[in-house]
Amino acid sequence: MPQYKATALAALMVASASIDVSAFSTLPSANRRRLTFSPKQAKISFNDRHQHRRSRSMTTWNMLVETSGGMEELQEMTEQEPKVVKQVVKAPSLWKMAGYASIPLSAALGFGLVPSSRLAVHIAGAVGTGVVGAVGKSKIDSITENAAPAAIAKTILDNGLENTTDTARKIKDLQEQYGILDEDFAGMCTDVYKRYVLGMVKYNVSPRTSELKELDQLKTVLGMDNLQVGEALQGVAEDWYRATSLFTPEEDLDDPEHPDRMAMDKLLFLSERALSEETEQAFVFEMTRVAKALGLTLTEALERVAETVEPFYQRALKSTRSKLGTAQVSSAMLERARKTLGVDEFTAKDMHVATYNEEVKELLGKLEETDDEIDESKLVFAEGSKERLMQLQDLLELTDEDAAYEIELEATPLYQATANASLKNLLAGKITPDDAWAAMETRREELNLPFESTKKLLSSMVMQALGGPLEQSNKFAKVNNEAATYAQLLEALEAKEGLVSVLAKSGWEDYKDFDSTFCDPSDRYSANGFLSSMERRKLYKIFLVRSIRKAADGKLSPEIYDQCMEVKGLLGISDAEAEAEAQVVFGPELVKVLQNAMAEVIEDYTPELIANLRKKIDEVVANYRLTEEYVRQVGAGLYNSAVESISNSAPGGIPREEQNGALLALQDLFRLKKEDTYESRMEYFGPVFEKSVLEAMGSTGIIAPDYRKSIDKLRERLGLSEASAKQLYLAAIEEKMKPMVEWIVSEMERTMLTQQQLSQRRKKDMGEDMFQTGKGADGVLGIGAEVNLMSDIMNLVDFYTENNVTDTVKVGTKTIEKKVKEGDEEKTVKEEVPVYETTYPVTGLASGSVDQEVAELLYRQFIVGSFQSQGEQAARYDAAKATFGGILGLTSETMEEISSNIGETVYDNFISQSMRTKGSLDQQDMMTLANIQAKLGLSSETSEKMLLQSQKKILSEEIDDLMDSPTPEGLKAFREKCNSMGMDLYDDVGISQARLSKMFEQEVIPGLQSGAITVDDAEVLTEIQESLGLDADDCEAIFESILMRLSKTTYDNIAGEILRGRQENCIEPIKQLVQYASFTDGELGLDVPEEVGNQIFNVYEALDFGDLDKDTIESNMTLLRTALSL
């Protein structure tokens, strides 16, 4: 019976819907639908949308009179649903109950196929024909759930958005009434939100701030979270763009005036505001999705939003100005507006500044609409303007700097016009400086400009006022109109004077340094900044020349000079430039008087002549304000000519006493210092001095002491500096020394090289002579010529030292200890003393008379020669070694290396011979080595190193020979010899660890086998180990290995003899085995069969032990048992 009741109820509901069966098949099966535009809807233009907007009853809508379009879209959403859905919306609970039972399909068909105006007949027909099947519960549920979005929309339409709590509760009740799951219901709410936003964009493309509140209320009543809002907005963007792009080309969407572009911008604006509560990361993500759906980047989308927002905030700022002074506006209200609209602080700052600027213009009267041209000279701030601007500044939260800048921006041109007119009248002589300043100050106060702000402007106007005359001056100068140029520069000076008077009224301290403030040529905005350096110098030169021409006496009087200095400052001419121009203009006068002075002095020098010439020179310098430095500069060239003239006329090139006096007089007249004359005297008298030095050297090349004094006097007479004389002296030394070195090289090559080697070196055929093989065959190192070579070298050393060519240079300091007496007590104190180094200014290498290879060979030959010499000659050679090396140009390191190489050979030969004959070095040998060290000039460290190397070489050869046939005696003697010499076998002799271990074995094994080494005298092992320098643990391991090997060999011999029945041959081997076992308490690591072990033990037990005591015998037997594992 309940089933029939439910069936009847469903049939009634279907009947009330008045639809045919096809209505069931057309209902969507999904619970959520995506919103789309039909092509017809997409084609409607902006105007068409408003013309075709249907008039609907909004009496139940609780909202503003002018709707946003969202409510209209919801209304359309409810009207577009099928009739069956509308019926479900009216009674959702009744439809849900109907789903609890199956309805026969025939009932449904009966309602549609049996027509009747009476319900009872209608029902009876349906029931009577229900034989085909049943409509399942799921179909009824689907109809019910698809009606839910329309129900949500209708609830919003009926209750509005203002009372969010009540509307949200009613929407939440719908979920229970329709029996919808949470996830599905959230999707339906999202669809409704999408339709609402879509309506906002579709019905009104102009955004309004009230729409932001609507969206926030809608989000609340639908119970949506930020994620749902993001999904909805992205879906709206995709649907809108897909439908719009079908009929609207991209160029129209790029046109800000096109309705579809405006709709897109509105959608971006609403999306950005709706997502603004997200975190920064979430906002970027969601907004990027919306932008991408519209074919934009995030940056482009945000720029569109900013363009949409600014007009809203602009209207708010305009309203703020109109309500200024009332309680209707405040900074907090503007801040809320910015937050609501999403205006960032940088955009707000720019808009605030622009608003303040508009207010300044309006208060000045610049924005008044009039047909007549505005007279800007009468524009002033009205009374109360200052207070009103301060209020607006506080309201807009502008800094004092920003506010002042905007006032200056609008007021400065007005002030500048008045100031320019005043300065123009001043320069024209129409008003006084007092009148000009009064007019400028009055205008500044009218425009509320602070004095500090007018400084830069005043500076600019001063520069412009001066720039005019200077520009005219330059114009005339370009066509070489000197008269007009001069006149214009005078006008510029007059203008400068008037401007200085005005600036004095201002109290501005900077004006006192007028030239640096207003006439800085490095500043392109200064009065002369438009002139190039050449143009400024030309103007100054013209003024300088014209000033002298106009002077009555042709002199640069104080008045004219001061005027020129004023022009100099006006043009930004530096002191150096002014001096250079003065030299160009007045220099010829000075040159003429100095040339005359030079000629007169050279011709006939007298003291009276000098006095008269000095008076003339001083007069020219004073008349034209020339500097002493310029006189010296001109005089230097003339002095050089005078020296040349006297050098040519003096006998032998050496000036007479009166000629020297003339040069000294010219030096004084030309303001030259003594140092200024050195270059000229060096040029003309230098060759004379060098020639004299060469002559003083004579054939020996050594200057005698008497001649040396004469050379010093000659230097003073020629007026040469000590440095120049030294340079010339060294040049003479080099000229004399070069052939001496070349001769020594030639002799060495002839002595040391064969004829063929000599030809190769000199790169020419040396021919054939009686010494075809060279003198290298005559004795060791060519003794036949060696004596001459050593003599020539010593002559070179004497030449160098006797002529005092070397220099001693301080290269640092060192600390020494010395003993001093304080009373009766002797103390050691430390003292810093200088360290000097001898340098050789002239060398064979530097002069090119010898190359590096030959220089080293020469030095080596000299060292060998000195080593072979005896007596006083040897001592003389030893003392000359460092000097000869320095003369050649060798460094101390190179000389040390050569001596070391020779020393190594000598040491090696001597030590080898001594050790082979004596076995070791005795005291006499060490004294000989010390003598060799002194002769070769070797350091103690080098000598010790070579001694060690030679000993190592000899001992290494000895141990190599010994290890070929090693004997314990030989090994013992070798290590004891090394120990006595203090030579470590590993570190000093260089014997490897492996060989040292081998030496240990070769000395120990025979001792163990012979019985010389027993457990009772094991200190012998320690002595060998320490003598060889081996590690104790290493030696213990080696010794253990030796014992194991010897034991194994001995046991094998014993076992072999027993196997052959020769027990008598086992006696001595068994005793050896017992001896080996004594070192290890019997543990020898032998693998002995028990039968063999017993046989060996029986042999030992049967021996006659003679005088051995019982304990020893018993101990040895115990050791043997252990060794044989018995």
PDB file of N, CA, C and O in Angstrom, residues 10-43:
ATOM      1  N   ALA A  10       3.795  10.765  -6.920  1.00  0.00           N
ATOM      2  CA  ALA A  10       4.682  11.128  -8.034  1.00  0.00           C
ATOM      3  C   ALA A  10       3.885  11.462  -9.265  1.00  0.00           C
ATOM      4  O   ALA A  10       4.207  12.384 -10.018  1.00  0.00           O
ATOM      5  N   ALA A  11       2.823  10.709  -9.496  1.00  0.00           N
ATOM      6  CA  ALA A  11       2.004  10.984 -10.675  1.00  0.00           C
ATOM      7  C   ALA A  11       1.355  12.338 -10.592  1.00  0.00           C
ATOM      8  O   ALA A  11       1.278  13.074 -11.582  1.00  0.00           O
ATOM      9  N   LEU A  12       0.922  12.707  -9.383  1.00  0.00           N
ATOM     10  CA  LEU A  12       0.334  14.042  -9.203  1.00  0.00           C
ATOM     11  C   LEU A  12       1.349  15.132  -9.511  1.00  0.00           C
ATOM     12  O   LEU A  12       1.050  16.135 -10.151  1.00  0.00           O
ATOM     13  N   MET A  13       2.561  14.929  -9.058  1.00  0.00           N
ATOM     14  CA  MET A  13       3.616  15.938  -9.285  1.00  0.00           C
ATOM     15  C   MET A  13       3.937  16.071 -10.750  1.00  0.00           C
ATOM     16  O   MET A  13       4.097  17.171 -11.275  1.00  0.00           O
ATOM     17  N   VAL A  14       3.964  14.936 -11.447  1.00  0.00           N
ATOM     18  CA  VAL A  14       4.248  15.001 -12.880  1.00  0.00           C
ATOM     19  C   VAL A  14       3.113  15.677 -13.598  1.00  0.00           C
ATOM     20  O   VAL A  14       3.299  16.478 -14.516  1.00  0.00           O
ATOM     21  N   ALA A  15       1.908  15.377 -13.170  1.00  0.00           N
ATOM     22  CA  ALA A  15       0.746  15.997 -13.816  1.00  0.00           C
ATOM     23  C   ALA A  15       0.745  17.489 -13.626  1.00  0.00           C
ATOM     24  O   ALA A  15       0.437  18.262 -14.535  1.00  0.00           O
ATOM     25  N   SER A  16       1.130  17.891 -12.422  1.00  0.00           N
ATOM     26  CA  SER A  16       1.132  19.339 -12.164  1.00  0.00           C
ATOM     27  C   SER A  16       2.181  20.055 -12.983  1.00  0.00           C
ATOM     28  O   SER A  16       2.091  21.239 -13.236  1.00  0.00           O
ATOM     29  N   ALA A  17       3.210  19.346 -13.423  1.00  0.00           N
ATOM     30  CA  ALA A  17       4.251  19.966 -14.250  1.00  0.00           C
ATOM     31  C   ALA A  17       3.786  20.188 -15.662  1.00  0.00           C
ATOM     32  O   ALA A  17       4.345  20.999 -16.383  1.00  0.00           O
ATOM     33  N   SER A  18       2.705  19.458 -16.108  1.00  0.00           N
ATOM     34  CA  SER A  18       2.153  19.621 -17.456  1.00  0.00           C
ATOM     35  C   SER A  18       3.198  19.488 -18.537  1.00  0.00           C
ATOM     36  O   SER A  18       3.350  20.333 -19.411  1.00  0.00           O
ATOM     37  N   ILE A  19       3.991  18.452 -18.466  1.00  0.00           N
ATOM     38  CA  ILE A  19       5.006  18.227 -19.498  1.00  0.00           C
ATOM     39  C   ILE A  19       4.846  16.833 -20.029  1.00  0.00           C
ATOM     40  O   ILE A  19       4.207  15.962 -19.423  1.00  0.00           O
ATOM     41  N   ASP A  20       5.466  16.573 -21.171  1.00  0.00           N
ATOM     42  CA  ASP A  20       5.401  15.226 -21.725  1.00  0.00           C
ATOM     43  C   ASP A  20       6.581  14.413 -21.247  1.00  0.00           C
ATOM     44  O   ASP A  20       7.443  14.892 -20.499  1.00  0.00           O
ATOM     45  N   VAL A  21       6.639  13.190 -21.683  1.00  0.00           N
ATOM     46  CA  VAL A  21       7.691  12.280 -21.212  1.00  0.00           C
ATOM     47  C   VAL A  21       9.069  12.753 -21.608  1.00  0.00           C
ATOM     48  O   VAL A  21      10.055  12.488 -20.932  1.00  0.00           O
ATOM     49  N   SER A  22       9.188  13.429 -22.697  1.00  0.00           N
ATOM     50  CA  SER A  22      10.513  13.877 -23.168  1.00  0.00           C
ATOM     51  C   SER A  22      11.197  14.783 -22.180  1.00  0.00           C
ATOM     52  O   SER A  22      12.401  14.948 -22.212  1.00  0.00           O
ATOM     53  N   ALA A  23      10.439  15.399 -21.287  1.00  0.00           N
ATOM     54  CA  ALA A  23      11.062  16.275 -20.288  1.00  0.00           C
ATOM     55  C   ALA A  23      12.015  15.520 -19.409  1.00  0.00           C
ATOM     56  O   ALA A  23      13.018  16.041 -18.955  1.00  0.00           O
ATOM     57  N   PHE A  24      11.737  14.238 -19.144  1.00  0.00           N
ATOM     58  CA  PHE A  24      12.626  13.456 -18.285  1.00  0.00           C
ATOM     59  C   PHE A  24      13.940  13.135 -18.973  1.00  0.00           C
ATOM     60  O   PHE A  24      14.989  13.118 -18.370  1.00  0.00           O
ATOM     61  N   SER A  25      13.888  12.903 -20.242  1.00  0.00           N
ATOM     62  CA  SER A  25      15.116  12.519 -20.961  1.00  0.00           C
ATOM     63  C   SER A  25      16.027  13.693 -21.218  1.00  0.00           C
ATOM     64  O   SER A  25      17.198  13.510 -21.498  1.00  0.00           O
ATOM     65  N   THR A  26      15.504  14.896 -21.143  1.00  0.00           N
ATOM     66  CA  THR A  26      16.352  16.065 -21.440  1.00  0.00           C
ATOM     67  C   THR A  26      17.014  16.647 -20.205  1.00  0.00           C
ATOM     68  O   THR A  26      17.840  17.536 -20.313  1.00  0.00           O
ATOM     69  N   LEU A  27      16.681  16.172 -19.030  1.00  0.00           N
ATOM     70  CA  LEU A  27      17.321  16.701 -17.824  1.00  0.00           C
ATOM     71  C   LEU A  27      18.781  16.234 -17.765  1.00  0.00           C
ATOM     72  O   LEU A  27      19.065  15.071 -18.048  1.00  0.00           O
ATOM     73  N   PRO A  28      19.697  17.120 -17.400  1.00  0.00           N
ATOM     74  CA  PRO A  28      21.120  16.713 -17.322  1.00  0.00           C
ATOM     75  C   PRO A  28      21.340  15.727 -16.193  1.00  0.00           C
ATOM     76  O   PRO A  28      20.683  15.810 -15.160  1.00  0.00           O
ATOM     77  N   SER A  29      22.253  14.823 -16.427  1.00  0.00           N
ATOM     78  CA  SER A  29      22.538  13.815 -15.413  1.00  0.00           C
ATOM     79  C   SER A  29      23.514  14.296 -14.362  1.00  0.00           C
ATOM     80  O   SER A  29      23.575  13.762 -13.273  1.00  0.00           O
ATOM     81  N   ALA A  30      24.355  15.288 -14.696  1.00  0.00           N
ATOM     82  CA  ALA A  30      25.356  15.793 -13.728  1.00  0.00           C
ATOM     83  C   ALA A  30      24.698  16.751 -12.749  1.00  0.00           C
ATOM     84  O   ALA A  30      23.743  17.432 -13.095  1.00  0.00           O
ATOM     85  N   ASN A  31      25.245  16.811 -11.577  1.00  0.00           N
ATOM     86  CA  ASN A  31      24.688  17.708 -10.556  1.00  0.00           C
ATOM     87  C   ASN A  31      25.158  19.136 -10.728  1.00  0.00           C
ATOM     88  O   ASN A  31      24.532  20.069 -10.243  1.00  0.00           O
ATOM     89  N   ARG A  32      26.318  19.356 -11.388  1.00  0.00           N
ATOM     90  CA  ARG A  32      26.873  20.711 -11.551  1.00  0.00           C
ATOM     91  C   ARG A  32      26.938  21.023 -13.020  1.00  0.00           C
ATOM     92  O   ARG A  32      27.298  20.191 -13.838  1.00  0.00           O
ATOM     93  N   ARG A  33      26.618  22.283 -13.403  1.00  0.00           N
ATOM     94  CA  ARG A  33      26.660  22.701 -14.796  1.00  0.00           C
ATOM     95  C   ARG A  33      27.649  23.846 -14.955  1.00  0.00           C
ATOM     96  O   ARG A  33      27.725  24.717 -14.095  1.00  0.00           O
ATOM     97  N   ARG A  34      28.364  23.858 -16.077  1.00  0.00           N
ATOM     98  CA  ARG A  34      29.246  24.984 -16.382  1.00  0.00           C
ATOM     99  C   ARG A  34      28.457  26.024 -17.141  1.00  0.00           C
ATOM    100  O   ARG A  34      27.624  25.719 -17.976  1.00  0.00           O
ATOM    101  N   LEU A  35      28.733  27.289 -16.836  1.00  0.00           N
ATOM    102  CA  LEU A  35      28.012  28.386 -17.478  1.00  0.00           C
ATOM    103  C   LEU A  35      28.643  28.679 -18.817  1.00  0.00           C
ATOM    104  O   LEU A  35      29.859  28.763 -18.944  1.00  0.00           O
ATOM    105  N   THR A  36      27.824  28.865 -19.844  1.00  0.00           N
ATOM    106  CA  THR A  36      28.325  29.217 -21.172  1.00  0.00           C
ATOM    107  C   THR A  36      27.444  30.277 -21.771  1.00  0.00           C
ATOM    108  O   THR A  36      26.290  30.461 -21.362  1.00  0.00           O
ATOM    109  N   PHE A  37      28.024  30.993 -22.720  1.00  0.00           N
ATOM    110  CA  PHE A  37      27.262  31.968 -23.480  1.00  0.00           C
ATOM    111  C   PHE A  37      26.883  31.351 -24.810  1.00  0.00           C
ATOM    112  O   PHE A  37      27.698  30.689 -25.448  1.00  0.00           O
ATOM    113  N   SER A  38      25.651  31.612 -25.216  1.00  0.00           N
ATOM    114  CA  SER A  38      25.285  31.207 -26.576  1.00  0.00           C
ATOM    115  C   SER A  38      25.818  32.233 -27.539  1.00  0.00           C
ATOM    116  O   SER A  38      26.071  33.377 -27.155  1.00  0.00           O
ATOM    117  N   PRO A  39      26.063  31.896 -28.796  1.00  0.00           N
ATOM    118  CA  PRO A  39      26.540  32.878 -29.783  1.00  0.00           C
ATOM    119  C   PRO A  39      25.621  34.080 -29.869  1.00  0.00           C
ATOM    120  O   PRO A  39      26.067  35.199 -30.054  1.00  0.00           O
ATOM    121  N   LYS A  40      24.346  33.833 -29.688  1.00  0.00           N
ATOM    122  CA  LYS A  40      23.399  34.956 -29.761  1.00  0.00           C
ATOM    123  C   LYS A  40      23.672  35.945 -28.653  1.00  0.00           C
ATOM    124  O   LYS A  40      23.694  37.150 -28.851  1.00  0.00           O
ATOM    125  N   GLN A  41      23.921  35.416 -27.459  1.00  0.00           N
ATOM    126  CA  GLN A  41      24.220  36.308 -26.337  1.00  0.00           C
ATOM    127  C   GLN A  41      25.535  37.030 -26.564  1.00  0.00           C
ATOM    128  O   GLN A  41      25.658  38.219 -26.270  1.00  0.00           O
ATOM    129  N   ALA A  42      26.529  36.324 -27.108  1.00  0.00           N
ATOM    130  CA  ALA A  42      27.838  36.934 -27.291  1.00  0.00           C
ATOM    131  C   ALA A  42      27.806  38.055 -28.304  1.00  0.00           C
ATOM    132  O   ALA A  42      28.615  38.980 -28.259  1.00  0.00           O
ATOM    133  N   LYS A  43      26.888  38.011 -29.246  1.00  0.00           N
ATOM    134  CA  LYS A  43      26.835  39.029 -30.299  1.00  0.00           C
ATOM    135  C   LYS A  43      26.179  40.314 -29.840  1.00  0.00           C
ATOM    136  O   LYS A  43      26.268  41.347 -30.507  1.00  0.00           O
TER     137      LYS A  43
END
